[in-house]
PDB file of C-alpha atoms in Angstrom:
ATOM      1  CA  ALA A   1      -2.864  -1.911  19.122  1.00  0.00           C
ATOM      2  CA  GLN A   2      -3.171   1.753  17.636  1.00  0.00           C
ATOM      3  CA  SER A   3      -5.199   2.461  14.483  1.00  0.00           C
ATOM      4  CA  VAL A   4      -6.160   5.387  12.382  1.00  0.00           C
ATOM      5  CA  THR A   5      -9.227   5.801  10.435  1.00  0.00           C
ATOM      6  CA  GLN A   6      -9.997   8.223   7.799  1.00  0.00           C
ATOM      7  CA  LEU A   7     -13.359   8.918   7.113  1.00  0.00           C
ATOM      8  CA  ASP A   8     -13.370  10.101   3.641  1.00  0.00           C
ATOM      9  CA  SER A   9     -11.678   8.366   0.796  1.00  0.00           C
ATOM     10  CA  GLN A  10     -12.309  11.195  -1.621  1.00  0.00           C
ATOM     11  CA  VAL A  11     -13.230  15.017  -1.108  1.00  0.00           C
ATOM     12  CA  PRO A  12     -13.863  16.923  -4.035  1.00  0.00           C
ATOM     13  CA  VAL A  13     -13.944  20.999  -3.491  1.00  0.00           C
ATOM     14  CA  PHE A  14     -14.116  24.189  -5.572  1.00  0.00           C
ATOM     15  CA  GLU A  15     -11.250  26.394  -5.505  1.00  0.00           C
ATOM     16  CA  GLU A  16     -11.400  28.687  -2.452  1.00  0.00           C
ATOM     17  CA  ALA A  17     -13.679  26.848  -0.444  1.00  0.00           C
ATOM     18  CA  PRO A  18     -13.291  25.486   2.935  1.00  0.00           C
ATOM     19  CA  VAL A  19     -12.069  21.939   3.145  1.00  0.00           C
ATOM     20  CA  GLU A  20     -12.038  19.485   6.038  1.00  0.00           C
ATOM     21  CA  LEU A  21     -10.301  16.195   6.198  1.00  0.00           C
ATOM     22  CA  ARG A  22     -11.429  13.787   8.797  1.00  0.00           C
ATOM     23  CA  CYS A  23      -9.320  11.730  10.912  1.00  0.00           C
ATOM     24  CA  ASN A  24      -9.945   9.197  13.859  1.00  0.00           C
ATOM     25  CA  TYR A  25      -7.376   7.493  16.028  1.00  0.00           C
ATOM     26  CA  SER A  26      -8.014   4.411  18.442  1.00  0.00           C
ATOM     27  CA  SER A  27      -4.901   3.954  20.871  1.00  0.00           C
ATOM     28  CA  SER A  28      -4.713   2.538  24.678  1.00  0.00           C
ATOM     29  CA  VAL A  29      -2.007   5.084  25.513  1.00  0.00           C
ATOM     30  CA  SER A  30      -0.858   8.663  24.362  1.00  0.00           C
ATOM     31  CA  VAL A  31      -0.128   9.365  20.754  1.00  0.00           C
ATOM     32  CA  TYR A  32       1.652  11.684  18.609  1.00  0.00           C
ATOM     33  CA  LEU A  33      -0.274  12.790  15.196  1.00  0.00           C
ATOM     34  CA  PHE A  34       0.530  13.416  12.048  1.00  0.00           C
ATOM     35  CA  TRP A  35      -0.809  14.890   8.789  1.00  0.00           C
ATOM     36  CA  TYR A  36       1.337  14.131   5.394  1.00  0.00           C
ATOM     37  CA  VAL A  37       0.777  14.906   1.761  1.00  0.00           C
ATOM     38  CA  GLN A  38       1.648  13.022  -1.137  1.00  0.00           C
ATOM     39  CA  TYR A  39       1.536  14.295  -4.775  1.00  0.00           C
ATOM     40  CA  PRO A  40       1.433  11.516  -7.666  1.00  0.00           C
ATOM     41  CA  ASN A  41       4.321   9.219  -7.961  1.00  0.00           C
ATOM     42  CA  GLN A  42       5.963  11.002  -4.860  1.00  0.00           C
ATOM     43  CA  GLY A  43       6.944  10.197  -1.425  1.00  0.00           C
ATOM     44  CA  LEU A  44       5.132  11.574   1.622  1.00  0.00           C
ATOM     45  CA  GLN A  45       5.942  15.162   3.077  1.00  0.00           C
ATOM     46  CA  LEU A  46       4.942  16.180   6.525  1.00  0.00           C
ATOM     47  CA  LEU A  47       2.772  18.674   6.771  1.00  0.00           C
ATOM     48  CA  LEU A  48       2.052  19.324  10.185  1.00  0.00           C
ATOM     49  CA  LYS A  49       2.643  17.319  13.856  1.00  0.00           C
ATOM     50  CA  TYR A  50       1.023  17.378  17.128  1.00  0.00           C
ATOM     51  CA  LEU A  51       3.614  16.269  19.987  1.00  0.00           C
ATOM     52  CA  SER A  52       2.302  18.220  22.937  1.00  0.00           C
ATOM     53  CA  GLY A  53       1.108  21.708  23.957  1.00  0.00           C
ATOM     54  CA  SER A  54      -1.191  23.451  22.251  1.00  0.00           C
ATOM     55  CA  THR A  55      -3.775  21.186  20.455  1.00  0.00           C
ATOM     56  CA  LEU A  56      -4.088  23.476  17.749  1.00  0.00           C
ATOM     57  CA  VAL A  57      -1.343  23.103  14.963  1.00  0.00           C
ATOM     58  CA  GLU A  58      -0.917  24.848  11.872  1.00  0.00           C
ATOM     59  CA  SER A  59       1.316  24.442   8.841  1.00  0.00           C
ATOM     60  CA  ILE A  60       3.038  27.090   6.670  1.00  0.00           C
ATOM     61  CA  ASN A  61       0.707  26.720   3.987  1.00  0.00           C
ATOM     62  CA  GLY A  62      -2.699  27.379   5.734  1.00  0.00           C
ATOM     63  CA  PHE A  63      -3.663  24.224   6.985  1.00  0.00           C
ATOM     64  CA  GLU A  64      -4.428  23.601  10.196  1.00  0.00           C
ATOM     65  CA  ALA A  65      -5.422  20.491  12.662  1.00  0.00           C
ATOM     66  CA  GLU A  66      -7.053  20.214  15.869  1.00  0.00           C
ATOM     67  CA  PHE A  67      -6.291  17.491  18.608  1.00  0.00           C
ATOM     68  CA  ASN A  68      -9.273  16.620  20.437  1.00  0.00           C
ATOM     69  CA  LYS A  69      -8.469  13.932  23.237  1.00  0.00           C
ATOM     70  CA  SER A  70     -11.988  13.426  24.407  1.00  0.00           C
ATOM     71  CA  GLN A  71     -13.050  12.565  20.247  1.00  0.00           C
ATOM     72  CA  THR A  72      -9.778  10.779  19.522  1.00  0.00           C
ATOM     73  CA  SER A  73      -9.572  12.953  16.654  1.00  0.00           C
ATOM     74  CA  PHE A  74      -7.257  14.965  14.438  1.00  0.00           C
ATOM     75  CA  HIS A  75      -9.471  16.390  11.506  1.00  0.00           C
ATOM     76  CA  LEU A  76      -7.175  18.651   9.000  1.00  0.00           C
ATOM     77  CA  ARG A  77      -8.851  21.838   7.533  1.00  0.00           C
ATOM     78  CA  LYS A  78      -7.978  24.823   5.336  1.00  0.00           C
ATOM     79  CA  PRO A  79     -10.356  27.869   4.979  1.00  0.00           C
ATOM     80  CA  SER A  80      -9.511  28.546   1.176  1.00  0.00           C
ATOM     81  CA  VAL A  81      -7.876  25.851  -1.076  1.00  0.00           C
ATOM     82  CA  HIS A  82      -6.165  26.004  -3.951  1.00  0.00           C
ATOM     83  CA  ILE A  83      -5.538  24.075  -7.070  1.00  0.00           C
ATOM     84  CA  SER A  84      -2.202  23.316  -6.004  1.00  0.00           C
ATOM     85  CA  ASP A  85      -3.669  21.457  -2.942  1.00  0.00           C
ATOM     86  CA  THR A  86      -4.621  18.745  -4.984  1.00  0.00           C
ATOM     87  CA  ALA A  87      -3.192  15.703  -3.696  1.00  0.00           C
ATOM     88  CA  GLU A  88      -3.815  12.636  -1.396  1.00  0.00           C
ATOM     89  CA  TYR A  89      -3.525  13.424   2.414  1.00  0.00           C
ATOM     90  CA  PHE A  90      -2.734  11.035   5.177  1.00  0.00           C
ATOM     91  CA  CYS A  91      -3.206  11.005   8.865  1.00  0.00           C
ATOM     92  CA  ALA A  92      -0.783   8.982  11.129  1.00  0.00           C
ATOM     93  CA  VAL A  93      -0.394   8.250  14.660  1.00  0.00           C
ATOM     94  CA  SER A  94       2.586   7.199  16.871  1.00  0.00           C
ATOM     95  CA  GLU A  95       2.283   5.764  20.005  1.00  0.00           C
ATOM     96  CA  ARG A  96       4.313   7.022  22.896  1.00  0.00           C
ATOM     97  CA  ASP A  97       5.637   5.432  26.299  1.00  0.00           C
ATOM     98  CA  ALA A  98       5.890   6.852  29.494  1.00  0.00           C
ATOM     99  CA  GLY A  99       9.299   8.543  28.774  1.00  0.00           C
ATOM    100  CA  GLY A 100       7.775  10.166  25.635  1.00  0.00           C
ATOM    101  CA  THR A 101       9.665   7.604  22.902  1.00  0.00           C
ATOM    102  CA  SER A 102       7.645   6.316  20.049  1.00  0.00           C
ATOM    103  CA  TYR A 103      10.618   4.386  18.036  1.00  0.00           C
ATOM    104  CA  GLY A 104       8.847   6.080  14.872  1.00  0.00           C
ATOM    105  CA  LYS A 105       6.552   3.384  14.275  1.00  0.00           C
ATOM    106  CA  LEU A 106       3.562   5.217  12.429  1.00  0.00           C
ATOM    107  CA  THR A 107       0.216   3.955  11.684  1.00  0.00           C
ATOM    108  CA  PHE A 108      -1.309   5.253   8.418  1.00  0.00           C
ATOM    109  CA  GLY A 109      -4.945   6.285   7.562  1.00  0.00           C
ATOM    110  CA  GLN A 110      -5.961   4.994   4.043  1.00  0.00           C
ATOM    111  CA  GLY A 111      -5.624   8.367   2.982  1.00  0.00           C
ATOM    112  CA  THR A 112      -8.250  10.957   1.453  1.00  0.00           C
ATOM    113  CA  ILE A 113      -7.556  12.231  -2.272  1.00  0.00           C
ATOM    114  CA  LEU A 114      -8.506  15.823  -1.991  1.00  0.00           C
ATOM    115  CA  THR A 115      -9.235  17.326  -5.416  1.00  0.00           C
ATOM    116  CA  VAL A 116      -9.727  20.840  -5.871  1.00  0.00           C
ATOM    117  CA  HIS A 117     -11.703  22.202  -8.874  1.00  0.00           C
ATOM    118  CA  PRO A 118     -11.497  25.242 -10.376  1.00  0.00           C
TER     119      PRO A 118
ATOM    120  CA  ASP B   1      20.876  18.916   0.220  1.00  0.00           C
ATOM    121  CA  GLY B   2      20.595  15.944   2.591  1.00  0.00           C
ATOM    122  CA  GLY B   3      17.577  13.481   1.653  1.00  0.00           C
ATOM    123  CA  ILE B   4      16.661   9.828   0.877  1.00  0.00           C
ATOM    124  CA  THR B   5      17.536   8.185  -2.421  1.00  0.00           C
ATOM    125  CA  GLN B   6      15.341   5.327  -3.933  1.00  0.00           C
ATOM    126  CA  SER B   7      16.233   3.438  -6.815  1.00  0.00           C
ATOM    127  CA  PRO B   8      15.211   2.631  -9.241  1.00  0.00           C
ATOM    128  CA  LYS B   9      11.975   4.442  -9.565  1.00  0.00           C
ATOM    129  CA  TYR B  10      10.369   1.679 -11.747  1.00  0.00           C
ATOM    130  CA  LEU B  11      11.104  -1.953 -11.420  1.00  0.00           C
ATOM    131  CA  PHE B  12       9.713  -4.658 -13.565  1.00  0.00           C
ATOM    132  CA  ARG B  13      10.449  -8.636 -12.613  1.00  0.00           C
ATOM    133  CA  LYS B  14       9.062 -11.978 -13.500  1.00  0.00           C
ATOM    134  CA  GLU B  15       7.397 -13.825 -10.973  1.00  0.00           C
ATOM    135  CA  GLY B  16       9.691 -16.307  -9.022  1.00  0.00           C
ATOM    136  CA  GLN B  17      12.440 -13.779  -9.347  1.00  0.00           C
ATOM    137  CA  ASN B  18      14.096 -12.134  -5.956  1.00  0.00           C
ATOM    138  CA  VAL B  19      14.700  -8.419  -6.558  1.00  0.00           C
ATOM    139  CA  THR B  20      16.336  -5.698  -4.119  1.00  0.00           C
ATOM    140  CA  LEU B  21      15.231  -2.158  -3.517  1.00  0.00           C
ATOM    141  CA  SER B  22      17.756   0.267  -2.728  1.00  0.00           C
ATOM    142  CA  CYS B  23      17.574   3.146  -0.010  1.00  0.00           C
ATOM    143  CA  GLU B  24      20.151   5.251   0.561  1.00  0.00           C
ATOM    144  CA  GLN B  25      20.088   8.176   3.203  1.00  0.00           C
ATOM    145  CA  ASN B  26      22.766  11.159   3.995  1.00  0.00           C
ATOM    146  CA  LEU B  27      20.668  12.703   6.657  1.00  0.00           C
ATOM    147  CA  ASN B  28      22.644  10.916   9.503  1.00  0.00           C
ATOM    148  CA  HIS B  29      19.568   9.271  10.838  1.00  0.00           C
ATOM    149  CA  ASP B  30      19.611   6.317  13.009  1.00  0.00           C
ATOM    150  CA  ALA B  31      16.355   4.926  12.168  1.00  0.00           C
ATOM    151  CA  MET B  32      15.105   3.677   8.881  1.00  0.00           C
ATOM    152  CA  TYR B  33      11.699   2.088   7.711  1.00  0.00           C
ATOM    153  CA  TRP B  34      10.210   0.244   4.838  1.00  0.00           C
ATOM    154  CA  TYR B  35       6.608   0.876   3.823  1.00  0.00           C
ATOM    155  CA  ARG B  36       4.331  -0.744   1.009  1.00  0.00           C
ATOM    156  CA  GLN B  37       1.616   1.529  -0.368  1.00  0.00           C
ATOM    157  CA  ASP B  38      -1.424  -0.001  -2.083  1.00  0.00           C
ATOM    158  CA  PRO B  39      -4.221   2.109  -3.483  1.00  0.00           C
ATOM    159  CA  GLY B  40      -6.791   2.632  -0.789  1.00  0.00           C
ATOM    160  CA  GLN B  41      -5.061   1.048   1.972  1.00  0.00           C
ATOM    161  CA  GLY B  42      -2.711   3.641   2.879  1.00  0.00           C
ATOM    162  CA  LEU B  43       0.793   2.768   3.940  1.00  0.00           C
ATOM    163  CA  ARG B  44       1.987  -0.426   5.872  1.00  0.00           C
ATOM    164  CA  LEU B  45       5.173  -1.009   7.488  1.00  0.00           C
ATOM    165  CA  ILE B  46       7.402  -3.809   6.341  1.00  0.00           C
ATOM    166  CA  TYR B  47      10.308  -3.813   8.329  1.00  0.00           C
ATOM    167  CA  TYR B  48      12.343  -0.996  10.434  1.00  0.00           C
ATOM    168  CA  SER B  49      15.681  -0.294  12.054  1.00  0.00           C
ATOM    169  CA  GLN B  50      16.470   1.833  14.862  1.00  0.00           C
ATOM    170  CA  ILE B  51      20.279   1.409  14.807  1.00  0.00           C
ATOM    171  CA  VAL B  52      22.719  -0.573  12.426  1.00  0.00           C
ATOM    172  CA  ASN B  53      22.848  -4.353  12.794  1.00  0.00           C
ATOM    173  CA  ASP B  54      19.653  -4.515  14.320  1.00  0.00           C
ATOM    174  CA  PHE B  55      16.008  -4.733  12.778  1.00  0.00           C
ATOM    175  CA  GLN B  56      12.635  -5.635  13.389  1.00  0.00           C
ATOM    176  CA  LYS B  57       9.430  -7.203  11.420  1.00  0.00           C
ATOM    177  CA  GLY B  58       6.709  -4.481  10.911  1.00  0.00           C
ATOM    178  CA  ASP B  59       2.978  -5.686  10.294  1.00  0.00           C
ATOM    179  CA  ILE B  60       3.644  -7.257   6.835  1.00  0.00           C
ATOM    180  CA  ALA B  61       7.102  -8.470   6.942  1.00  0.00           C
ATOM    181  CA  GLU B  62       6.234 -12.153   5.251  1.00  0.00           C
ATOM    182  CA  GLY B  63       8.021 -12.471   2.051  1.00  0.00           C
ATOM    183  CA  TYR B  64      10.311  -9.502   2.180  1.00  0.00           C
ATOM    184  CA  SER B  65      14.145  -9.190   4.042  1.00  0.00           C
ATOM    185  CA  VAL B  66      16.314  -6.433   4.839  1.00  0.00           C
ATOM    186  CA  SER B  67      19.737  -5.929   6.168  1.00  0.00           C
ATOM    187  CA  ARG B  68      21.163  -2.910   7.801  1.00  0.00           C
ATOM    188  CA  GLU B  69      25.082  -2.831   7.517  1.00  0.00           C
ATOM    189  CA  LYS B  70      25.711   0.685   7.363  1.00  0.00           C
ATOM    190  CA  LYS B  71      23.873   3.763   8.729  1.00  0.00           C
ATOM    191  CA  GLU B  72      22.917   5.163   5.313  1.00  0.00           C
ATOM    192  CA  SER B  73      21.613   2.193   3.939  1.00  0.00           C
ATOM    193  CA  PHE B  74      18.730  -0.118   4.261  1.00  0.00           C
ATOM    194  CA  PRO B  75      18.058  -2.463   1.113  1.00  0.00           C
ATOM    195  CA  LEU B  76      14.792  -4.146   0.944  1.00  0.00           C
ATOM    196  CA  THR B  77      14.666  -7.534  -0.880  1.00  0.00           C
ATOM    197  CA  VAL B  78      11.355  -8.805  -2.296  1.00  0.00           C
ATOM    198  CA  THR B  79      11.551 -12.596  -2.264  1.00  0.00           C
ATOM    199  CA  SER B  80       9.612 -15.129  -4.347  1.00  0.00           C
ATOM    200  CA  ALA B  81       7.665 -15.841  -1.511  1.00  0.00           C
ATOM    201  CA  GLN B  82       5.667 -12.822  -1.449  1.00  0.00           C
ATOM    202  CA  LYS B  83       2.527 -13.623  -3.054  1.00  0.00           C
ATOM    203  CA  ASN B  84       1.302 -10.190  -4.078  1.00  0.00           C
ATOM    204  CA  PRO B  85       4.297  -8.091  -4.639  1.00  0.00           C
ATOM    205  CA  THR B  86       3.107  -5.477  -6.903  1.00  0.00           C
ATOM    206  CA  ALA B  87       3.417  -2.171  -5.031  1.00  0.00           C
ATOM    207  CA  PHE B  88       4.689   1.182  -4.706  1.00  0.00           C
ATOM    208  CA  TYR B  89       7.669   0.965  -1.778  1.00  0.00           C
ATOM    209  CA  LEU B  90       8.539   3.774   0.461  1.00  0.00           C
ATOM    210  CA  CYS B  91      11.635   4.037   2.469  1.00  0.00           C
ATOM    211  CA  ALA B  92      11.728   6.482   5.320  1.00  0.00           C
ATOM    212  CA  SER B  93      14.222   7.947   8.212  1.00  0.00           C
ATOM    213  CA  SER B  94      14.183   9.637  11.239  1.00  0.00           C
ATOM    214  CA  ARG B  95      16.504  11.080  13.669  1.00  0.00           C
ATOM    215  CA  ASP B  96      14.721  10.302  16.882  1.00  0.00           C
ATOM    216  CA  THR B  97      11.713   9.976  18.501  1.00  0.00           C
ATOM    217  CA  PRO B  98       9.252  11.519  18.252  1.00  0.00           C
ATOM    218  CA  SER B  99      10.810  13.241  14.897  1.00  0.00           C
ATOM    219  CA  PRO B 100       8.593  12.862  11.613  1.00  0.00           C
ATOM    220  CA  LEU B 101      10.025  10.525   8.993  1.00  0.00           C
ATOM    221  CA  HIS B 102      11.571  11.762   5.865  1.00  0.00           C
ATOM    222  CA  PHE B 103      10.531   9.786   2.665  1.00  0.00           C
ATOM    223  CA  GLY B 104      12.227   8.806  -0.308  1.00  0.00           C
ATOM    224  CA  ASN B 105      10.322   9.066  -3.766  1.00  0.00           C
ATOM    225  CA  GLY B 106       9.725   5.585  -3.884  1.00  0.00           C
ATOM    226  CA  THR B 107      10.086   2.589  -6.305  1.00  0.00           C
ATOM    227  CA  ARG B 108       7.234   1.278  -8.208  1.00  0.00           C
ATOM    228  CA  LEU B 109       7.654  -2.767  -8.598  1.00  0.00           C
ATOM    229  CA  THR B 110       5.766  -4.625 -11.146  1.00  0.00           C
ATOM    230  CA  VAL B 111       5.734  -8.364 -11.252  1.00  0.00           C
ATOM    231  CA  THR B 112       4.455 -10.144 -14.060  1.00  0.00           C
TER     232      THR B 112
END
């Protein structure tokens, strides 16, 4: 069975500082990896995803994540954060079979609350 | 615009009552999911459905029931057998795999 561990429950940073939100997963098969963001009292929005190909994936708002198979990690980074990045971030993993199918069942980490201070 | 609609946003019930949460999507997605969110525990899968008239239990299905009579709709019933029903419930859908999930804005259920 797959599992996801987000190593930090809360990360406070100052505006324009860099940030890294850590995510490690456990799985016996190949996986797809996702980062989602949640603003208060809302649903989750996809931030970025790793399906195949380049291990470095980027979002349109400056976040990036790198898939590291040997360390089973998918850490999220941003070189300079804004106040508007304050939210809860979830790492998620979906196992895939030999045919590449995952059936969409995601296992989520516990979440990391990112708070950006002025 | 296409999306997922969950209603109501807030729901209050007395202990011992069954309650049904609505989830409707107009994205023409085949698969739909229900997750439960509790502070510090992330999201946990309750039920999912890959096709109409078929659904499977997730990790925490006890005390919940679902139906999938239409492609667009996937209602969740929280029964009186659910021991700790107060939570934030999220419905999601996906077109196929490995497409990412699209989420609704959730229903916050409070049972007293």
